[in-house]
CSV table of C-alpha atoms in Angstrom, one decimal:
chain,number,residue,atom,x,y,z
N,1,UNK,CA,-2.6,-18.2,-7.6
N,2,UNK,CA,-3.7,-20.6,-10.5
N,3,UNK,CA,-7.6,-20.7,-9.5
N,4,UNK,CA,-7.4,-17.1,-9.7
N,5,UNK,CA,-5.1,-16.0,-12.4
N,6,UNK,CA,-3.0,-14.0,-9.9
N,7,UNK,CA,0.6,-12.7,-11.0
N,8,UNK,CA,2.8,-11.0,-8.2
N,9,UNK,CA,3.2,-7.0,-9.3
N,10,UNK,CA,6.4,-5.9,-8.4
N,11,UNK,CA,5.9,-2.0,-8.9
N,12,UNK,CA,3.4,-2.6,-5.7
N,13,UNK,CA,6.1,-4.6,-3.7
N,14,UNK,CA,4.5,-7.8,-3.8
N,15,UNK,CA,5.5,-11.2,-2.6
N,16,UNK,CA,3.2,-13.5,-1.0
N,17,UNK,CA,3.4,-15.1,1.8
N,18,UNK,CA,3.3,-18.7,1.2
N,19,UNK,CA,4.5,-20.4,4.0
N,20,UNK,CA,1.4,-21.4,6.1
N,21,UNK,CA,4.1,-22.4,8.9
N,22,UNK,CA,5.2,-18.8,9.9
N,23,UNK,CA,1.4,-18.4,10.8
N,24,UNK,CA,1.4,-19.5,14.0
N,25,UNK,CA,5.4,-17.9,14.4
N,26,UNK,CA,3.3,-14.7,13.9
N,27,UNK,CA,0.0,-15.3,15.9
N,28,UNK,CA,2.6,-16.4,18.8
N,29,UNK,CA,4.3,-13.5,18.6
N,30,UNK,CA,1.1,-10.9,18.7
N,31,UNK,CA,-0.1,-12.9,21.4
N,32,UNK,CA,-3.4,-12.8,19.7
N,33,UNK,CA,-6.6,-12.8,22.2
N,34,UNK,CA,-10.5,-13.2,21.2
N,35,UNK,CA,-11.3,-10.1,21.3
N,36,UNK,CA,-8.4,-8.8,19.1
N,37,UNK,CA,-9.4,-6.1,16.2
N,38,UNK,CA,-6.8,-6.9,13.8
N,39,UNK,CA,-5.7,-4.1,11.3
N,40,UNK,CA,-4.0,-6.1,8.0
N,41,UNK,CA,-2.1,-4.0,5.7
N,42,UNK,CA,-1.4,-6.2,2.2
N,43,UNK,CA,-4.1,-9.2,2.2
N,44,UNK,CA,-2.3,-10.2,-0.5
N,45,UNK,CA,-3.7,-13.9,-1.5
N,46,UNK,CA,-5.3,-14.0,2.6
N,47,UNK,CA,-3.3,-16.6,3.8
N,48,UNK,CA,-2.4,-14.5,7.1
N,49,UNK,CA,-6.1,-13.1,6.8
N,50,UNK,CA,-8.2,-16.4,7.2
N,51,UNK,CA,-5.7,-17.5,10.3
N,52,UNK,CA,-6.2,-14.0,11.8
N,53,UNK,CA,-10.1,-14.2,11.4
N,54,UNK,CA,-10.2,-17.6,12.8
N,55,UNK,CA,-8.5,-16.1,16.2
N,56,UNK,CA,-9.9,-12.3,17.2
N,57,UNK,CA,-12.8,-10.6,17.0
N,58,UNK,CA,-12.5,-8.7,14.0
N,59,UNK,CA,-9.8,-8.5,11.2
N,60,UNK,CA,-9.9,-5.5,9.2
N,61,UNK,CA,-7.6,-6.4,5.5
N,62,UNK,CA,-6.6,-3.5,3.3
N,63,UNK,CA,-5.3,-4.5,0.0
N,64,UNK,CA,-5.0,-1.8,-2.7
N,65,UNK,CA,-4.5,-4.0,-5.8
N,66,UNK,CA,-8.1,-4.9,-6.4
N,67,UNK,CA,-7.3,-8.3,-9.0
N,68,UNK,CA,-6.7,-10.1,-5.3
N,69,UNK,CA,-10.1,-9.6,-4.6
N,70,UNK,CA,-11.5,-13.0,-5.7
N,71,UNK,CA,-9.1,-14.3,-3.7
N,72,UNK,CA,-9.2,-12.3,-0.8
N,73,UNK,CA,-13.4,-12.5,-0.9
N,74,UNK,CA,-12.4,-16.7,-1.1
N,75,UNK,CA,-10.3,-16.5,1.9
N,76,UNK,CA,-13.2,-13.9,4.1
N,77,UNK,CA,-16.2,-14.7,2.5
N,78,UNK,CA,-16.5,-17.8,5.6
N,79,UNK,CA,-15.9,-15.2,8.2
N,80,UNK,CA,-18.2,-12.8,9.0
N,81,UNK,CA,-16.0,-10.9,11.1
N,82,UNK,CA,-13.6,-10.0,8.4
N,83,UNK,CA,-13.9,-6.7,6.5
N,84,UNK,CA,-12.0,-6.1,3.2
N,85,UNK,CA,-11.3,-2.7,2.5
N,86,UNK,CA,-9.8,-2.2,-0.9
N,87,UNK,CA,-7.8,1.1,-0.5
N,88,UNK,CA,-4.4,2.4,0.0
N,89,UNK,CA,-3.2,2.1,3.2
N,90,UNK,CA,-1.3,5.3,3.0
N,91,UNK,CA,-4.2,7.2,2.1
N,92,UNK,CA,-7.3,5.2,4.3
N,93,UNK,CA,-9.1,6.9,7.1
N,94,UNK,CA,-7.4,4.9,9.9
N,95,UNK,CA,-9.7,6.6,12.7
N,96,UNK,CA,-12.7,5.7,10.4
N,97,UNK,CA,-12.3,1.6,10.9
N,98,UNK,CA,-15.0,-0.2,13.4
N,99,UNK,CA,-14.5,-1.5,15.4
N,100,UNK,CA,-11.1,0.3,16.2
N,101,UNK,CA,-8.0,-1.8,15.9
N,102,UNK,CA,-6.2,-2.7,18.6
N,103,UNK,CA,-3.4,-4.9,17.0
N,104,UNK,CA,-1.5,-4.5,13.5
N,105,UNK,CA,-0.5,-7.8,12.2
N,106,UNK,CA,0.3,-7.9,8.6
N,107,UNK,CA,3.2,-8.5,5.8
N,108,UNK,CA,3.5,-5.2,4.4
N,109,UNK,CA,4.9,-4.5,1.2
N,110,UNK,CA,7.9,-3.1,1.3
N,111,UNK,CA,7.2,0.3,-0.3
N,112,UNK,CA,5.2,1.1,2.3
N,113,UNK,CA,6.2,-0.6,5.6
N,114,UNK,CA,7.8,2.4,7.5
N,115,UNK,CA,4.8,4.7,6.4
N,116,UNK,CA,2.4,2.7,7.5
N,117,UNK,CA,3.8,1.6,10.7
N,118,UNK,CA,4.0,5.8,11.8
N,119,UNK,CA,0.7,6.2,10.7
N,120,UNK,CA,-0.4,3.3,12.7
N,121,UNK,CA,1.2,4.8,15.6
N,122,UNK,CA,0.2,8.1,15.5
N,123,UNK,CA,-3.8,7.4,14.2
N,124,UNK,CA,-4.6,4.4,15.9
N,125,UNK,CA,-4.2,5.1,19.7
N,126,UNK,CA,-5.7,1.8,21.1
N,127,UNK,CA,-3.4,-0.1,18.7
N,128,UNK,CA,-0.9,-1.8,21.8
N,129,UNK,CA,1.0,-4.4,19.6
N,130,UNK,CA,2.9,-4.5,16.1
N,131,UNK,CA,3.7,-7.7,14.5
N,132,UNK,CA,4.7,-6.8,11.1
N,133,UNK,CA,7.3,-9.0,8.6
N,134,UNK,CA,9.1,-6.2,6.7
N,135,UNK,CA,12.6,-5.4,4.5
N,136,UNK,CA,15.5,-6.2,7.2
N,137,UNK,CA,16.8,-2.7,6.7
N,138,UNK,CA,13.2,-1.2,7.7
N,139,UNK,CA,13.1,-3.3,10.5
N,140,UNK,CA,16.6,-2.7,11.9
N,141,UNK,CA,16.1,1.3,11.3
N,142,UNK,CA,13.1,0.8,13.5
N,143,UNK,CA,14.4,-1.0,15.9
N,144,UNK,CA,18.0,0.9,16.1
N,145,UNK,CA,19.8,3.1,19.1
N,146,UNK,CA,21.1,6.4,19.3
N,147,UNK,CA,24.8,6.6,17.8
N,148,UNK,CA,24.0,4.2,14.9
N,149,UNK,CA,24.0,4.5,11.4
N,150,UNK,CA,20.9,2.9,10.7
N,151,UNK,CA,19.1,6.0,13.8
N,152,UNK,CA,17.4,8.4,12.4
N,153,UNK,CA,13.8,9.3,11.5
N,154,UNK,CA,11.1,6.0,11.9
N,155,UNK,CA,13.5,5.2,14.7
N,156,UNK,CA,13.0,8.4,16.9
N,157,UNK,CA,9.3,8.4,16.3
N,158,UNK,CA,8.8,4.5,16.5
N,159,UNK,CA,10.5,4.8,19.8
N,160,UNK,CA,9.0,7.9,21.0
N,161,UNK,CA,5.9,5.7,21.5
N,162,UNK,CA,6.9,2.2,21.5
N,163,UNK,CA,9.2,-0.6,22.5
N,164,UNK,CA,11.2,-1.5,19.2
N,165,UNK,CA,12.4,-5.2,18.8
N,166,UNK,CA,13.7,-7.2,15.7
N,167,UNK,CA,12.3,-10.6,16.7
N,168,UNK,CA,13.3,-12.8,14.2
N,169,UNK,CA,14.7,-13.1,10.6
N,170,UNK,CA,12.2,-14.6,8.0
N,171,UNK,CA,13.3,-16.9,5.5
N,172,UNK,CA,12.8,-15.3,1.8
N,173,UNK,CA,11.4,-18.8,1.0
N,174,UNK,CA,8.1,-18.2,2.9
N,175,UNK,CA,7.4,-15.5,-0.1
N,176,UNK,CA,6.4,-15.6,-3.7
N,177,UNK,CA,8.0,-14.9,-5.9
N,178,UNK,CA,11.3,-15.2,-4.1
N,179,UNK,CA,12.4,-11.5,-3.0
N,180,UNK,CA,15.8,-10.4,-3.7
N,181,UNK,CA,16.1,-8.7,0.1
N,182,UNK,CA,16.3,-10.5,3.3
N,183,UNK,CA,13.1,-10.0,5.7
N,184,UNK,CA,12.8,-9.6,9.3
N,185,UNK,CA,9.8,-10.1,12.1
N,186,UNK,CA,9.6,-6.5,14.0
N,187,UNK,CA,7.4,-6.0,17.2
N,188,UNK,CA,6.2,-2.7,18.6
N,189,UNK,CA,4.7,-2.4,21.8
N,190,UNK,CA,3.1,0.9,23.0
N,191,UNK,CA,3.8,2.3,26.1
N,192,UNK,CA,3.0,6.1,25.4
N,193,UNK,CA,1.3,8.2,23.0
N,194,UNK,CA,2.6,9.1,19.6
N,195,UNK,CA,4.9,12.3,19.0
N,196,UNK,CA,3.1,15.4,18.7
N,197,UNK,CA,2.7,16.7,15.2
N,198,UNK,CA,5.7,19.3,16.5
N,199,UNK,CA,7.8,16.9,18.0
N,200,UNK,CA,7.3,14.6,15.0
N,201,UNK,CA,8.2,18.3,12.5
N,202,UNK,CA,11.9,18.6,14.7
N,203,UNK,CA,12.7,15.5,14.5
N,204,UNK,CA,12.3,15.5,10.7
N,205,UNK,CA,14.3,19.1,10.4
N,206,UNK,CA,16.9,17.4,12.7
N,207,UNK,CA,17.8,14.7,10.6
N,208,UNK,CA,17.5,16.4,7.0
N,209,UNK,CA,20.9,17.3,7.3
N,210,UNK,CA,23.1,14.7,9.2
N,211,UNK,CA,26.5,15.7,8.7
N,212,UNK,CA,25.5,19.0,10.5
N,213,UNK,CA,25.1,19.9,13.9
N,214,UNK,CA,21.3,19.8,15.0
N,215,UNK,CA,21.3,23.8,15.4
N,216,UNK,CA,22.6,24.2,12.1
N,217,UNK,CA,19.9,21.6,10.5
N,218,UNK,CA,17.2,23.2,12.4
N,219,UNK,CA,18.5,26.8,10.9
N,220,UNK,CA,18.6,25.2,7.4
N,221,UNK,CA,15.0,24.1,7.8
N,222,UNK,CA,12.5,26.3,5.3
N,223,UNK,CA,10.7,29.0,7.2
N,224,UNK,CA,12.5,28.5,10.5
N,225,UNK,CA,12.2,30.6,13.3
N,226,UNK,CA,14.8,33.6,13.4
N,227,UNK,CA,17.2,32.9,16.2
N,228,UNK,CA,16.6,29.2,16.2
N,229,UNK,CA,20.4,28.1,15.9
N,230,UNK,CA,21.4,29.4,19.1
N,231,UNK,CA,18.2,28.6,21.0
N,232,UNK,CA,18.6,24.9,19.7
N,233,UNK,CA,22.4,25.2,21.3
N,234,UNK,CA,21.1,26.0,24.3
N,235,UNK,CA,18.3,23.5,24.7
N,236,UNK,CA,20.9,20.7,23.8
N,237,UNK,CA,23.0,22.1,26.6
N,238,UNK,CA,20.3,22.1,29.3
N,239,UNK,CA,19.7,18.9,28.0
N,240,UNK,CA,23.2,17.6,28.9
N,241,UNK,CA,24.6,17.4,24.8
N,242,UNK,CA,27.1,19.5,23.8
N,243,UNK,CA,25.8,22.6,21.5
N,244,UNK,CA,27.0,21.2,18.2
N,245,UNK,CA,25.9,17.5,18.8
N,246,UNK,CA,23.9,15.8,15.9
N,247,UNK,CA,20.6,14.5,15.7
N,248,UNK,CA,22.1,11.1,15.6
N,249,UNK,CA,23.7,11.4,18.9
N,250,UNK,CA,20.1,12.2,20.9
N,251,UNK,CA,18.1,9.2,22.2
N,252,UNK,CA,14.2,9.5,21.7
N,253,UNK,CA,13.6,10.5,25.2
N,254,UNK,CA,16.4,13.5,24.4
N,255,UNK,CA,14.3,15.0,22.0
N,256,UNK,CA,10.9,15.4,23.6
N,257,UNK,CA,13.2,17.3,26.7
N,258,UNK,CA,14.9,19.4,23.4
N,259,UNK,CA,10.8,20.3,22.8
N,260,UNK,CA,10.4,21.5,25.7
N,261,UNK,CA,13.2,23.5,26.4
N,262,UNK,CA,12.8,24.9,22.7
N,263,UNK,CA,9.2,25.6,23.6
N,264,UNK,CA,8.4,29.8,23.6
């Protein structure tokens, strides 16, 4: 940080990793292979970049604050199978990276951890694997089961896809500077293809108003379907919920059979 002049932003979430000793906790734990495409969200100074491009066949590093470029061009310049992309995550062409990724393995900032791990999932079908160190609250919402309080959204649609596990807490002393949250290691593994944009669209309605019963959160939705209350009633009743049960209650599995019984 002193060759280069670099000073941690916080309006962009960062906090470094530091820690060259949780590199190998996270390679282990991606089960990284030789012919690994790596997608890296948050380069950051590329001390997870250079241990990545040492391993696989391609890391691609996205890093949208572009004073870390020295740095990052430092850390990649050696390997030739590193590309930098200086962009927002949130806004990058996924599909457009080549080769395709077939791993995400990054420390993401926590702005925009639980948007780019959807996006991941749903643009990047030959991603299999999710190694990602994130906020502890982002990683237990992800990981969380039907009935509690942290279910609701990311998990649905994580799980919809994916096998979901917390694997390990992260020391904040790995970072710098120091966050003032408590970080986790979260794993995703694929075994399906991402929710439809549909399927993705009632989940959403079905949570925007928790305290209510799904039918009645559907109804509230803007420009939904007349007659959608008591269709949604009895969809959750085929399904074997009672009418008025919340989307909290339904399992990710629940809610693609709610699709289809809601389907015209």
């Amino acid at each position: 940080m002193k060759q280069f002049g670099i000073r941690p932003k916080r309006d962009l979430g960062q906090n470094f990793l530091i820690d060259s000793n949780l590199l190998d906790v996270i390679a282990r734990a991606a089960q990284l292979q030789p012919a690994d495409v790596v997608l890296e969200v948050g380069g950051g100074l590329g001390v997870l970049s250079e241990h990545l491009a040492a391993r696989v066949a391609h890391v691609h590093v996205v890093e949208l604050d572009r004073s870390l470029e020295p740095a990052l061009r430092d850390a990649l310049d050696p390997h030739p199978n590193a590309t930098l992309h200086l962009a927002d995550a949130v806004k990058l062409d996924l599909a457009a990276l080549d080769p395709a990724p077939t791993k995400v393995v990054a420390n993401l900032p926590y702005g925009v951890a639980a948007t780019v791990i959807l996006r991941t999932v749903t643009e990047l079908p030959a991603v299999t694997t999710w190694v990602a160190m994130v906020q502890k609250e982002v990683g237990e919402r992800f990981a969380a089961r039907a009935g509690t309080a942290a279910y609701g959204v990311p998990s649905v649609l994580a799980q919809l896809a994916c096998d979901v596990r917390v694997l390990r807490p992260v020391s904040r002393t790995v970072f710098h500077p120091v966050p003032n949250v408590d970080s986790v290691l979260v794993g995703l593994t694929r075994r399906g293809a991402a929710p439809d944009p549909a399927l993705r669209a009632l989940v959403q309605q079905g949570f925007a108003h928790r305290r209510k019963a799904l039918p009645r959160s559907l109804a509230l939705a803007p420009g939904a379907e007349p007659g959608i209350r008591d269709r949604a009633r009895a969809a959750l009743q085929a399904i074997g919920r009672p009418a008025d049960a919340r989307a909290e209650q339904l399992a990710p599995g629940e809610w693609r059979a709610l699709q289809e019984h809601l389907a015209p």
